[in-house]
Coordinates of C-alpha atoms in Angstrom, one line a residue:
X1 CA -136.5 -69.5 -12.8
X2 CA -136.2 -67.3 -9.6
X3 CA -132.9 -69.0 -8.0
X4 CA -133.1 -70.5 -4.0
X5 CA -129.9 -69.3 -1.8
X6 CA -127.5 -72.2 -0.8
X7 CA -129.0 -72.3 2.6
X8 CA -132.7 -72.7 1.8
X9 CA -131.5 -75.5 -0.5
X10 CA -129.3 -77.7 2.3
X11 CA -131.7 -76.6 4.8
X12 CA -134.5 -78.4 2.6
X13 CA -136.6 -81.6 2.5
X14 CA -138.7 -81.0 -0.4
X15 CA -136.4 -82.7 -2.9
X16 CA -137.3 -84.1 -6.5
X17 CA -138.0 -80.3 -7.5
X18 CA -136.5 -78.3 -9.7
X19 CA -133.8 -75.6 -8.9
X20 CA -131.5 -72.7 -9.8
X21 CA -128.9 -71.6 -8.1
X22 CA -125.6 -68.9 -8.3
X23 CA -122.6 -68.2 -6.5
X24 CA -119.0 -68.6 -6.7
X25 CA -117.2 -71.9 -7.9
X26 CA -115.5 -73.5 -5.0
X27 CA -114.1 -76.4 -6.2
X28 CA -114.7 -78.9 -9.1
X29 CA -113.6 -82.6 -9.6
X30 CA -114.5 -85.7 -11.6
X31 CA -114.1 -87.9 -14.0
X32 CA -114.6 -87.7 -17.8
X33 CA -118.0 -88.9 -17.5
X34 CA -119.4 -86.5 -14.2
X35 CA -118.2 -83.3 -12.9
X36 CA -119.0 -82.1 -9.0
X37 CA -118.9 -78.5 -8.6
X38 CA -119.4 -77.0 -5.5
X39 CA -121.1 -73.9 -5.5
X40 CA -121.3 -71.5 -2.7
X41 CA -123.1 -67.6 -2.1
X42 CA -122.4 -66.5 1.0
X43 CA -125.5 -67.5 2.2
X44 CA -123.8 -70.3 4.1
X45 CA -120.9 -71.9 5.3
X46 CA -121.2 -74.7 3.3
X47 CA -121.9 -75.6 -0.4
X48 CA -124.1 -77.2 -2.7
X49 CA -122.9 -79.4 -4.7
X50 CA -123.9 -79.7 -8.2
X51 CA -123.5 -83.0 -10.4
X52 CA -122.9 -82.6 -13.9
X53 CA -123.1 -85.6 -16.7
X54 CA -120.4 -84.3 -18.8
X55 CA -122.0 -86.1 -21.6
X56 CA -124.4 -83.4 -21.9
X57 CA -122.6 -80.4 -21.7
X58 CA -120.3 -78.9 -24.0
X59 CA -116.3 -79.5 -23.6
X60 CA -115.3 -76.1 -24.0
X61 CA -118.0 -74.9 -21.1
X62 CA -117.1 -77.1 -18.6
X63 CA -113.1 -75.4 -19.1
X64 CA -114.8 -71.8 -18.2
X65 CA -115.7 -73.5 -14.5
X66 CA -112.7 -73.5 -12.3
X67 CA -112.3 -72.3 -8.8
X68 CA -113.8 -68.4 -8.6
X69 CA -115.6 -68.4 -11.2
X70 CA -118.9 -67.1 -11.2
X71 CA -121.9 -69.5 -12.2
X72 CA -125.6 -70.6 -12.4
X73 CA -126.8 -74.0 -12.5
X74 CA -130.5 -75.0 -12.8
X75 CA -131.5 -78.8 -12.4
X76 CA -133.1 -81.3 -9.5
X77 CA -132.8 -81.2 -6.0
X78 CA -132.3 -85.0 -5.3
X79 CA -131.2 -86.5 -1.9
X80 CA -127.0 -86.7 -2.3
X81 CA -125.4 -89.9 -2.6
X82 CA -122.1 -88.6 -1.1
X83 CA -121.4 -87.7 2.6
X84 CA -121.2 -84.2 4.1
X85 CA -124.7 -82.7 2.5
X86 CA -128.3 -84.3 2.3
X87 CA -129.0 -83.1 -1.1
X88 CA -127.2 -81.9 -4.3
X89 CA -128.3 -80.5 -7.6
X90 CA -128.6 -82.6 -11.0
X91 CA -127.7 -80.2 -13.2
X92 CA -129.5 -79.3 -16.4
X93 CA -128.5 -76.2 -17.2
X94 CA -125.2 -74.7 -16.6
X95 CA -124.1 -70.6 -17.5
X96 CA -121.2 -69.7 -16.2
X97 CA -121.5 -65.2 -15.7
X98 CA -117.8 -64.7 -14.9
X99 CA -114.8 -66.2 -15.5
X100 CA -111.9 -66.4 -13.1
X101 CA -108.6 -67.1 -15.4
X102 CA -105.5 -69.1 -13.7
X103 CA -104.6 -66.2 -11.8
X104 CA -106.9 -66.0 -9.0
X105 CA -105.1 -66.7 -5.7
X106 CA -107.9 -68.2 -3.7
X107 CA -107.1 -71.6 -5.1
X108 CA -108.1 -75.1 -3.2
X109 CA -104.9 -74.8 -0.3
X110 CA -104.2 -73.2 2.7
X111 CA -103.2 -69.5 2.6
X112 CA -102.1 -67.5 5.6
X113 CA -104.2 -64.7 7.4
X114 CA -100.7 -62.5 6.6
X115 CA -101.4 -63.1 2.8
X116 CA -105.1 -62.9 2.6
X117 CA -104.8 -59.4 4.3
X118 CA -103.0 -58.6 1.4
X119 CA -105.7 -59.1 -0.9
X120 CA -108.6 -58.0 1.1
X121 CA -110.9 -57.5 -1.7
X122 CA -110.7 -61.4 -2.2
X123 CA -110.8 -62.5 1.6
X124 CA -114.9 -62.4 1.9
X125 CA -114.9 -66.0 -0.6
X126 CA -112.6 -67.5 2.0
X127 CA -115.0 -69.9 4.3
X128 CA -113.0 -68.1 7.3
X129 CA -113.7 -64.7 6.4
X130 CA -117.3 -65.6 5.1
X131 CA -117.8 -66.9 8.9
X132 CA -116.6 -63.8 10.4
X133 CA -118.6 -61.3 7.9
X134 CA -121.4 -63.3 9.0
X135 CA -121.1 -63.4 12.6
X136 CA -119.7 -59.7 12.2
X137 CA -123.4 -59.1 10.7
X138 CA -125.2 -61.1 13.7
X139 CA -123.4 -59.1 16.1
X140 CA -124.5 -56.1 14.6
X141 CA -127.9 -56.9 14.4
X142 CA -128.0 -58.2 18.2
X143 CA -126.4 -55.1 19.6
X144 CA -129.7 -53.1 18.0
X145 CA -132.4 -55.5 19.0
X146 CA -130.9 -55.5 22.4
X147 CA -131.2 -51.8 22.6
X148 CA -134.6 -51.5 21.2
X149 CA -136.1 -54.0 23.4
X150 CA -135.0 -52.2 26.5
X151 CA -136.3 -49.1 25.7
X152 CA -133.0 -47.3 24.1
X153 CA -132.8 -44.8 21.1
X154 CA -130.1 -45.3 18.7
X155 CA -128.6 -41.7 18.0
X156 CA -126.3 -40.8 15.2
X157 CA -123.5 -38.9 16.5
X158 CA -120.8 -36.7 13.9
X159 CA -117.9 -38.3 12.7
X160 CA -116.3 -34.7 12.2
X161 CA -115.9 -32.9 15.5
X162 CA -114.2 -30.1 16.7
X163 CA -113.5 -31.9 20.3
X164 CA -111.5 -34.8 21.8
X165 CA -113.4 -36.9 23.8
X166 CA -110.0 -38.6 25.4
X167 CA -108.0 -36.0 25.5
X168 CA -105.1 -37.9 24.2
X169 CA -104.7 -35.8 21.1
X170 CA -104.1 -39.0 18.7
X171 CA -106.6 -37.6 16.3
X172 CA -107.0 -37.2 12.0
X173 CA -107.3 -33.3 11.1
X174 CA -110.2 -32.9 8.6
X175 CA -109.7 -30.2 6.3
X176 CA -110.2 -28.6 3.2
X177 CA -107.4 -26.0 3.3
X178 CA -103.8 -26.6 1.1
X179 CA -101.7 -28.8 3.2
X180 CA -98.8 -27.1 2.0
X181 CA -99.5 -23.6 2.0
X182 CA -102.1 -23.5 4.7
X183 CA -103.4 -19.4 5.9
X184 CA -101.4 -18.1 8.5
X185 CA -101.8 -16.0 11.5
X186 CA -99.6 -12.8 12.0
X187 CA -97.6 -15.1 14.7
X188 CA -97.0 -18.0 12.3
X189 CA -100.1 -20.1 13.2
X190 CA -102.3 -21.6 11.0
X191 CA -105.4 -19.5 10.7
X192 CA -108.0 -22.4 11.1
X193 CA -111.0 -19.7 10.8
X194 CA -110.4 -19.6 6.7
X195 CA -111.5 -23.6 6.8
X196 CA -114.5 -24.9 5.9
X197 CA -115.7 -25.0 9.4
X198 CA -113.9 -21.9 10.7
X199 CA -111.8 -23.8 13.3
X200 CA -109.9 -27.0 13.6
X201 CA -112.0 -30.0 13.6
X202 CA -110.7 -33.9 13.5
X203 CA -112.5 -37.4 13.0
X204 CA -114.2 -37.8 16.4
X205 CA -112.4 -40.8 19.0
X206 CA -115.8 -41.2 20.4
X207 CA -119.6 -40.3 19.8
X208 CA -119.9 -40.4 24.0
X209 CA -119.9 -36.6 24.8
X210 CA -123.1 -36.3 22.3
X211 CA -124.6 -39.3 23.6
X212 CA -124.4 -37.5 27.1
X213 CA -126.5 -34.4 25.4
X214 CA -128.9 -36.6 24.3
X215 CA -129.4 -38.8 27.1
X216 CA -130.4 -35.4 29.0
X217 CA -133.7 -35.3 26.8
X218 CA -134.2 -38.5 26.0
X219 CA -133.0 -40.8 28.5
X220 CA -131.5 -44.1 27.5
X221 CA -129.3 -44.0 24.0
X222 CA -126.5 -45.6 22.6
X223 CA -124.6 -45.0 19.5
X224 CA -123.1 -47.2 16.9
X225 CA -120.5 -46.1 14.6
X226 CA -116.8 -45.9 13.2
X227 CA -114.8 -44.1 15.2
X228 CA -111.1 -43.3 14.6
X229 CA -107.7 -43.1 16.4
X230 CA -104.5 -41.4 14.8
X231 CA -102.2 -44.0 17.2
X232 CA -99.3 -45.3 15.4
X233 CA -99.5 -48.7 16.7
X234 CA -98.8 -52.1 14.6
X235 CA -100.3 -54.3 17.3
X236 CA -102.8 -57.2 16.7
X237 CA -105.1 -55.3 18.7
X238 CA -105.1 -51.3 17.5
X239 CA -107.0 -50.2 14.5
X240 CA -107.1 -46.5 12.8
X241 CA -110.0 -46.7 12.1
X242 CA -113.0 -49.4 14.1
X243 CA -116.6 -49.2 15.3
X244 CA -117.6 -48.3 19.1
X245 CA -121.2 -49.0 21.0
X246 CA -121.4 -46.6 23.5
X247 CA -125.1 -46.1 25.6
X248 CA -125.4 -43.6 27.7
X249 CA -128.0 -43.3 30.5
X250 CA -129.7 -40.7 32.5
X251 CA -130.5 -41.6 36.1
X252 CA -128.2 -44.7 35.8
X253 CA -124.9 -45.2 38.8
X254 CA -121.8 -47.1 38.5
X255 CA -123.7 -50.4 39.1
X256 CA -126.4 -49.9 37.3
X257 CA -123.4 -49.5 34.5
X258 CA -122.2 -52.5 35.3
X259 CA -125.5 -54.6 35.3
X260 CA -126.2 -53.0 31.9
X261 CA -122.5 -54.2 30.6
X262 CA -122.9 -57.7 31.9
X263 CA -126.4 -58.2 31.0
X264 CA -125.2 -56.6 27.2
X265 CA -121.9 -59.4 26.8
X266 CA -124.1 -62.2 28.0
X267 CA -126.8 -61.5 25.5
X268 CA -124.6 -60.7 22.3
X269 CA -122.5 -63.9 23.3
X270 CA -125.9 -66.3 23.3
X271 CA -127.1 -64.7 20.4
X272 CA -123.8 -65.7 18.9
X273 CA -124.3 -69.0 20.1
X274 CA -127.7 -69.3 18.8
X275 CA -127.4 -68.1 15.3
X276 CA -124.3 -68.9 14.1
X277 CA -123.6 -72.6 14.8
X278 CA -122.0 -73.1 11.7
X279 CA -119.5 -70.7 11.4
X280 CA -118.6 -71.1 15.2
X281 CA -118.3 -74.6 14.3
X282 CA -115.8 -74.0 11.2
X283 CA -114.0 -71.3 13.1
X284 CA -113.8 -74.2 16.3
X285 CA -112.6 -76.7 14.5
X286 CA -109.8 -74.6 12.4
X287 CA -108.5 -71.8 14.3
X288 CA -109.6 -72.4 18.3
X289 CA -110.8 -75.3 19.7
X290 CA -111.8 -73.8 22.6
X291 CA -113.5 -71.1 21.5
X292 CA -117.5 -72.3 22.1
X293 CA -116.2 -73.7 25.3
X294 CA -114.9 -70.4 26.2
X295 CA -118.2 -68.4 24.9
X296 CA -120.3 -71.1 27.0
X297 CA -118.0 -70.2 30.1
X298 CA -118.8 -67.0 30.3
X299 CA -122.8 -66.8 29.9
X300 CA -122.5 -69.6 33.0
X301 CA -121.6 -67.7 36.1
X302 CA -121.7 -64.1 37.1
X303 CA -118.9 -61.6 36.6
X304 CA -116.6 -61.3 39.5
X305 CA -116.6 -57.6 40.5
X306 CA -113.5 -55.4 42.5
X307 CA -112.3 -52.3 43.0
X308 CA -108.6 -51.4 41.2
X309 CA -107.2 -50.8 44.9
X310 CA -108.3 -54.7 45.7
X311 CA -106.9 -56.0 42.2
X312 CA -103.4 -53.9 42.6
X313 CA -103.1 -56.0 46.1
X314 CA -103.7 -59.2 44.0
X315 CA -101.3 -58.4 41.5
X316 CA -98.5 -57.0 43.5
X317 CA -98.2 -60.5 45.2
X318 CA -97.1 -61.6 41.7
X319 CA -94.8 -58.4 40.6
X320 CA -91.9 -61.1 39.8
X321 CA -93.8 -62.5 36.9
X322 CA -95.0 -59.3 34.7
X323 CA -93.3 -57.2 32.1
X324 CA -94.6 -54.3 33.9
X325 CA -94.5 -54.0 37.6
X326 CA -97.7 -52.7 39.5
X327 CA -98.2 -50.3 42.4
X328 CA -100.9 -47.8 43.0
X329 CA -101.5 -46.0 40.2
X330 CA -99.8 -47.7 37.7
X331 CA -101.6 -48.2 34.7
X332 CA -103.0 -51.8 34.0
X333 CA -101.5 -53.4 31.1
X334 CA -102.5 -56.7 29.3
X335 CA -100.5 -59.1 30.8
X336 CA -101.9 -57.9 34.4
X337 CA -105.9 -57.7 32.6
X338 CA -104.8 -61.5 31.7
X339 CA -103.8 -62.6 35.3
X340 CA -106.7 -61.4 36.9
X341 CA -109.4 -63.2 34.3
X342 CA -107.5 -66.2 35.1
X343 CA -107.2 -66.4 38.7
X344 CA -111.0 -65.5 38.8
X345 CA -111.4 -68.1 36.4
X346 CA -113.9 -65.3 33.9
X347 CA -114.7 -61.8 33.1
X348 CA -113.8 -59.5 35.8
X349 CA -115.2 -55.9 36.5
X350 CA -112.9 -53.1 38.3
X351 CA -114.0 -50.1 39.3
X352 CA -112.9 -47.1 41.2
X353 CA -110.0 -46.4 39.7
X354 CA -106.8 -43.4 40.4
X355 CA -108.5 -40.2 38.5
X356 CA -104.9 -39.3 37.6
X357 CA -105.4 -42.3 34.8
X358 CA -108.4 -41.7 33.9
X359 CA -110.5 -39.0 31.8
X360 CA -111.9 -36.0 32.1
X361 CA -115.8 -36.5 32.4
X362 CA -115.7 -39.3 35.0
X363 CA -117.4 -39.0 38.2
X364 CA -115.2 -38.3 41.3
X365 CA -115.0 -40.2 44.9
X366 CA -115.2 -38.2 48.0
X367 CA -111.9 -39.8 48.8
X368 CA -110.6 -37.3 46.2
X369 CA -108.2 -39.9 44.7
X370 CA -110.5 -42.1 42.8
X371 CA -113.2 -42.2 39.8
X372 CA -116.4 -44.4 39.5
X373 CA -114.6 -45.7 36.3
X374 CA -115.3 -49.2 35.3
X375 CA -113.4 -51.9 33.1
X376 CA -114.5 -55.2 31.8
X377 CA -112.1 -57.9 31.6
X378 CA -112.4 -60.6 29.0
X379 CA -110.5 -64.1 29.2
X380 CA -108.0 -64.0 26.5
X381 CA -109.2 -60.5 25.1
X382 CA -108.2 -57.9 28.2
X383 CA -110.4 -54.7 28.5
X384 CA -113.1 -54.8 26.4
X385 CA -115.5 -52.5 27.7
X386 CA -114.7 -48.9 29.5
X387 CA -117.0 -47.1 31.0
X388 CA -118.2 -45.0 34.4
X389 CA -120.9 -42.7 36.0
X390 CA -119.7 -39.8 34.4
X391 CA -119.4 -36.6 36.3
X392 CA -122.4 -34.3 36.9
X393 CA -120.9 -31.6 39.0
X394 CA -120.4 -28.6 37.0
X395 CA -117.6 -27.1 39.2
X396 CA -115.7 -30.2 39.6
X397 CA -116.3 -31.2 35.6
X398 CA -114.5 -27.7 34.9
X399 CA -112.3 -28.1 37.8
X400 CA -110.9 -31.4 36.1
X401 CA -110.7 -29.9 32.5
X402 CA -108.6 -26.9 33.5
X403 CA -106.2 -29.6 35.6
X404 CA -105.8 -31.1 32.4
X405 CA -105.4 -28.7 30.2
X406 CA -108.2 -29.1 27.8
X407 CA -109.3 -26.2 26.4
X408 CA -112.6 -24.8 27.9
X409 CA -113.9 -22.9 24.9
X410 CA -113.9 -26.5 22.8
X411 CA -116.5 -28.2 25.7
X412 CA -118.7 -24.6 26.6
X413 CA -121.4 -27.0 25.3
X414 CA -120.9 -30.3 27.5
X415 CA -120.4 -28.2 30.3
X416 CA -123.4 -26.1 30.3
X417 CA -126.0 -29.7 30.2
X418 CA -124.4 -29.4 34.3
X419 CA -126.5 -26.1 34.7
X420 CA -129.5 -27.0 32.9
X421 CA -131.4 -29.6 34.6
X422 CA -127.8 -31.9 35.4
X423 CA -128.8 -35.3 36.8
X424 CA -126.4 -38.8 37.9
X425 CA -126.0 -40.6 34.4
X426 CA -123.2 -43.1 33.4
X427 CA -122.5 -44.8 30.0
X428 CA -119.8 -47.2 28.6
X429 CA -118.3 -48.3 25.4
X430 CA -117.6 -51.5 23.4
X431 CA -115.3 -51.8 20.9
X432 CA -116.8 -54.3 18.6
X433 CA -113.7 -55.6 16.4
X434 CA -112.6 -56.3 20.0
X435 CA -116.0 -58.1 20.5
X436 CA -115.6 -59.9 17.2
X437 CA -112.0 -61.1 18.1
X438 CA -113.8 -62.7 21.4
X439 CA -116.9 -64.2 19.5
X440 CA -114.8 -65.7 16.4
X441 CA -111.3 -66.8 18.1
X442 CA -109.1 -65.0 15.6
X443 CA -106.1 -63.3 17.2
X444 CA -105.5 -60.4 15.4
X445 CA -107.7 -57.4 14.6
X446 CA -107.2 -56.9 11.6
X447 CA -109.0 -60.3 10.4
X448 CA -112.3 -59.4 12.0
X449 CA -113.2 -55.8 9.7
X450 CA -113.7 -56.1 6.4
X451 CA -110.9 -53.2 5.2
X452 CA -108.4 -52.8 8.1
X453 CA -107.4 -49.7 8.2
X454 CA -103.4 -49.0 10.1
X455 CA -100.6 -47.0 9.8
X456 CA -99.4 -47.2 6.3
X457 CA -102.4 -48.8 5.4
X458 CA -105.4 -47.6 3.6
X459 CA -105.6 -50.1 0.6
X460 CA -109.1 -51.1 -0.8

């Protein structure tokens, strides 16, 4: 018999059928004359719960099913008796496929975040990682379909790249040459022309400059990929290694940016909203009870839009209260993101920000001060999206890259779509563990990607 996932079968009113079904033992209880078992596949927040007459089924088979363990049960799909489900099995048949001996950790108790990132090849049968592998799915699949149905093409930029986007440096060297005896130049240098690409390359910080190249032909893109960061931070909000959506569009201004980032976060947070009830629910109810109230807030009202030299005025009134005092040109930190989401009671845009803190490619005022940058502010989360009109000057793009001291013969390529045929384009990126910490309430990175990847970390 062909077995029915776990969320066809508590979905279903077609009982008085027979079943199979297989997954992962969650628990199991009884008497000596019935065992419940409650199976679950991933399929589902919940379980289906299976009730076994232990008069028919052998003594020694009935030891083999303890938490973990892998079976599949074939019976009837009869309305439940109990609370909590509609329907249950009547089991017939029981084979159990894997054992899980006394050992396995993921026992019927509460276990801390801290230890299940320890065993993060066991996490996924959690119910609170299950939720977020399952929202972190949704998300994924919303961020396409929202692409596609406005016209974008999804473009697969290199993860190896000769070129740093942020020109911060913080970046993982890809090579193939002896580490510790590396070629060398007659000064002492490593000779980066014996490697297998015949220069220094690293794993790309952004797939941005290449979605610029490709926006020039093809007009609206966005890519969606992992994307890497050599920063030696243990914060809950810094990853080595996470994924980045970043469209870029031709013909698009700062406020067309802006439209396009709002009308993105409202759509991926309904979306949330609409297909994953149940592990909002779970994730709610356990870890942040305001959390569906807070992604309800936010699809409700427009976001509140303001230049950096407006917020700065805001926040100086309140200097006393931060870590980090602000004045013009100061940096924003989290604590200042934080205070201006709440006294404009939602998601904030700035714009316009000092080009001194900003990068390279961004687009400058006349005032000769300030970029058409833009940053979304999330309640509780900070910046979530970055983005601007990106600069289509050719002299003032190499004027820029000379002032800060990024090597011209690495960007020959970026700079030369600003002879041929250069238009006004902008573009933006979303870090989506960043999304998935606002969508599921967890507060700490590292719970909402599969395999976490930070400095001394690169288990599993």
């Amino acid at each position: 018999m062909i077995h029915t996932k776990v969320k066809e079968l508590l979905a279903s009113k077609d009982v008085n059928r027979e079943v199979a079904v297989q997954g992962w033992v969650r628990t199991k209880r009884g008497n000596k004359q019935v065992g419940f078992i409650a199976v679950n596949d991933g399929s589902i927040i919940h379980s289906i719960q299976a009730v076994a007459d232990l008069s028919k089924f052998d003594e020694e088979l009935m030891k083999k099913i303890t938490t973990g363990a892998c079976v599949r049960i074939s019976g009837t799909l009869v309305q439940s008796q109990g609370q909590g489900q509609s329907v249950e099995i009547q089991a017939k048949e029981i084979d159990v496929l894997g054992v899980a001996d006394e050992t396995f950790p993921l026992q019927k108790k509460g276990h801390t975040l801290e230890f299940l990132r320890e065993i993060a090849h066991l996490r996924p049968r959690t119910n609170t990682f299950g939720a977020v592998m399952r929202m972190r799915h949704h998300m994924s699949f919303a961020i396409h379909k929202f692409f596609n149905d406005k016209g974008f093409f999804n473009l697969h930029s290199p993860i190896i790249t000769g070129s740093d986007a942020e020109g911060a440096g913080e970046m993982f060297h890809v090579t193939t040459m002896d580490v510790s005896n590396p070629p060398k130049n007659p000064d002492g240098t490593i000779n980066y022309k014996e490697d297998f690409f015949g220069k220094e390359t690293n794993l790309t910080v952004s797939g941005q400059l290449e979605g610029e190249l490709a926006a020039m032909a093809l007009g609206l893109v966005y890519t969606f990929g992992p994307t890497f960061r050599a920063e030696n931070s243990n914060t809950p909000r810094h990853l080595a290694e996470f994924w980045m959506i970043e469209p870029e569009m031709a013909f698009y201004d700062i406020t067309d940016n802006m439209n396009l980032a709002e009308e993105m976060l409202k759509y991926l947070i309904q979306y949330a909203l609409d297909h994953c009830a149940d592990d909002l629910e779970f994730l709610n109810n356990l870890y942040d009870k305001e959390l569906i109230n807070r992604l309800k807030s936010v699809i409700e009202k427009p976001f509140t839009r303001l230049t950096y030299t407006d917020a700065v005025e805001i926040l100086k009134q309140h200097n006393a209260t931060f870590e980090f005092k602000v004045e013009w040109g100061t940096d924003l930190q989290k604590e200042h993101e934080n205070y201006l989401v709440e006294h404009f009671k939602g998601p904030v845009i700035l714009t316009n920000y000092p080009k001194d803190i900003k990068a390279f490619y961004m687009k400058q005022n006349d005032d000769g001060k300030t970029v058409r940058a833009m940053d979304v502010l999330f309640p509780w989360i900070g910046e979530i999206i970055g983005g601007s009109q990106r600069e289509e000057n050719y002299e003032k793009l190499l004027t820029r890259i000379n002032e800060m001291k990024i090597p011209e013969k690495d960007l020959w390529w970026y700079l030369e779509t600003r002879k041929y045929g250069t238009c006004p384009h902008a573009g933006f990126g979303l870090g989506f563990e960043r999304l998935m910490l606002f969508v599921t309430g967890m507060t700490n990175i590292r719970d909402v990607i599969p395999f976490p990847r930070t400095p001394k970390n690169a288990e599993f």
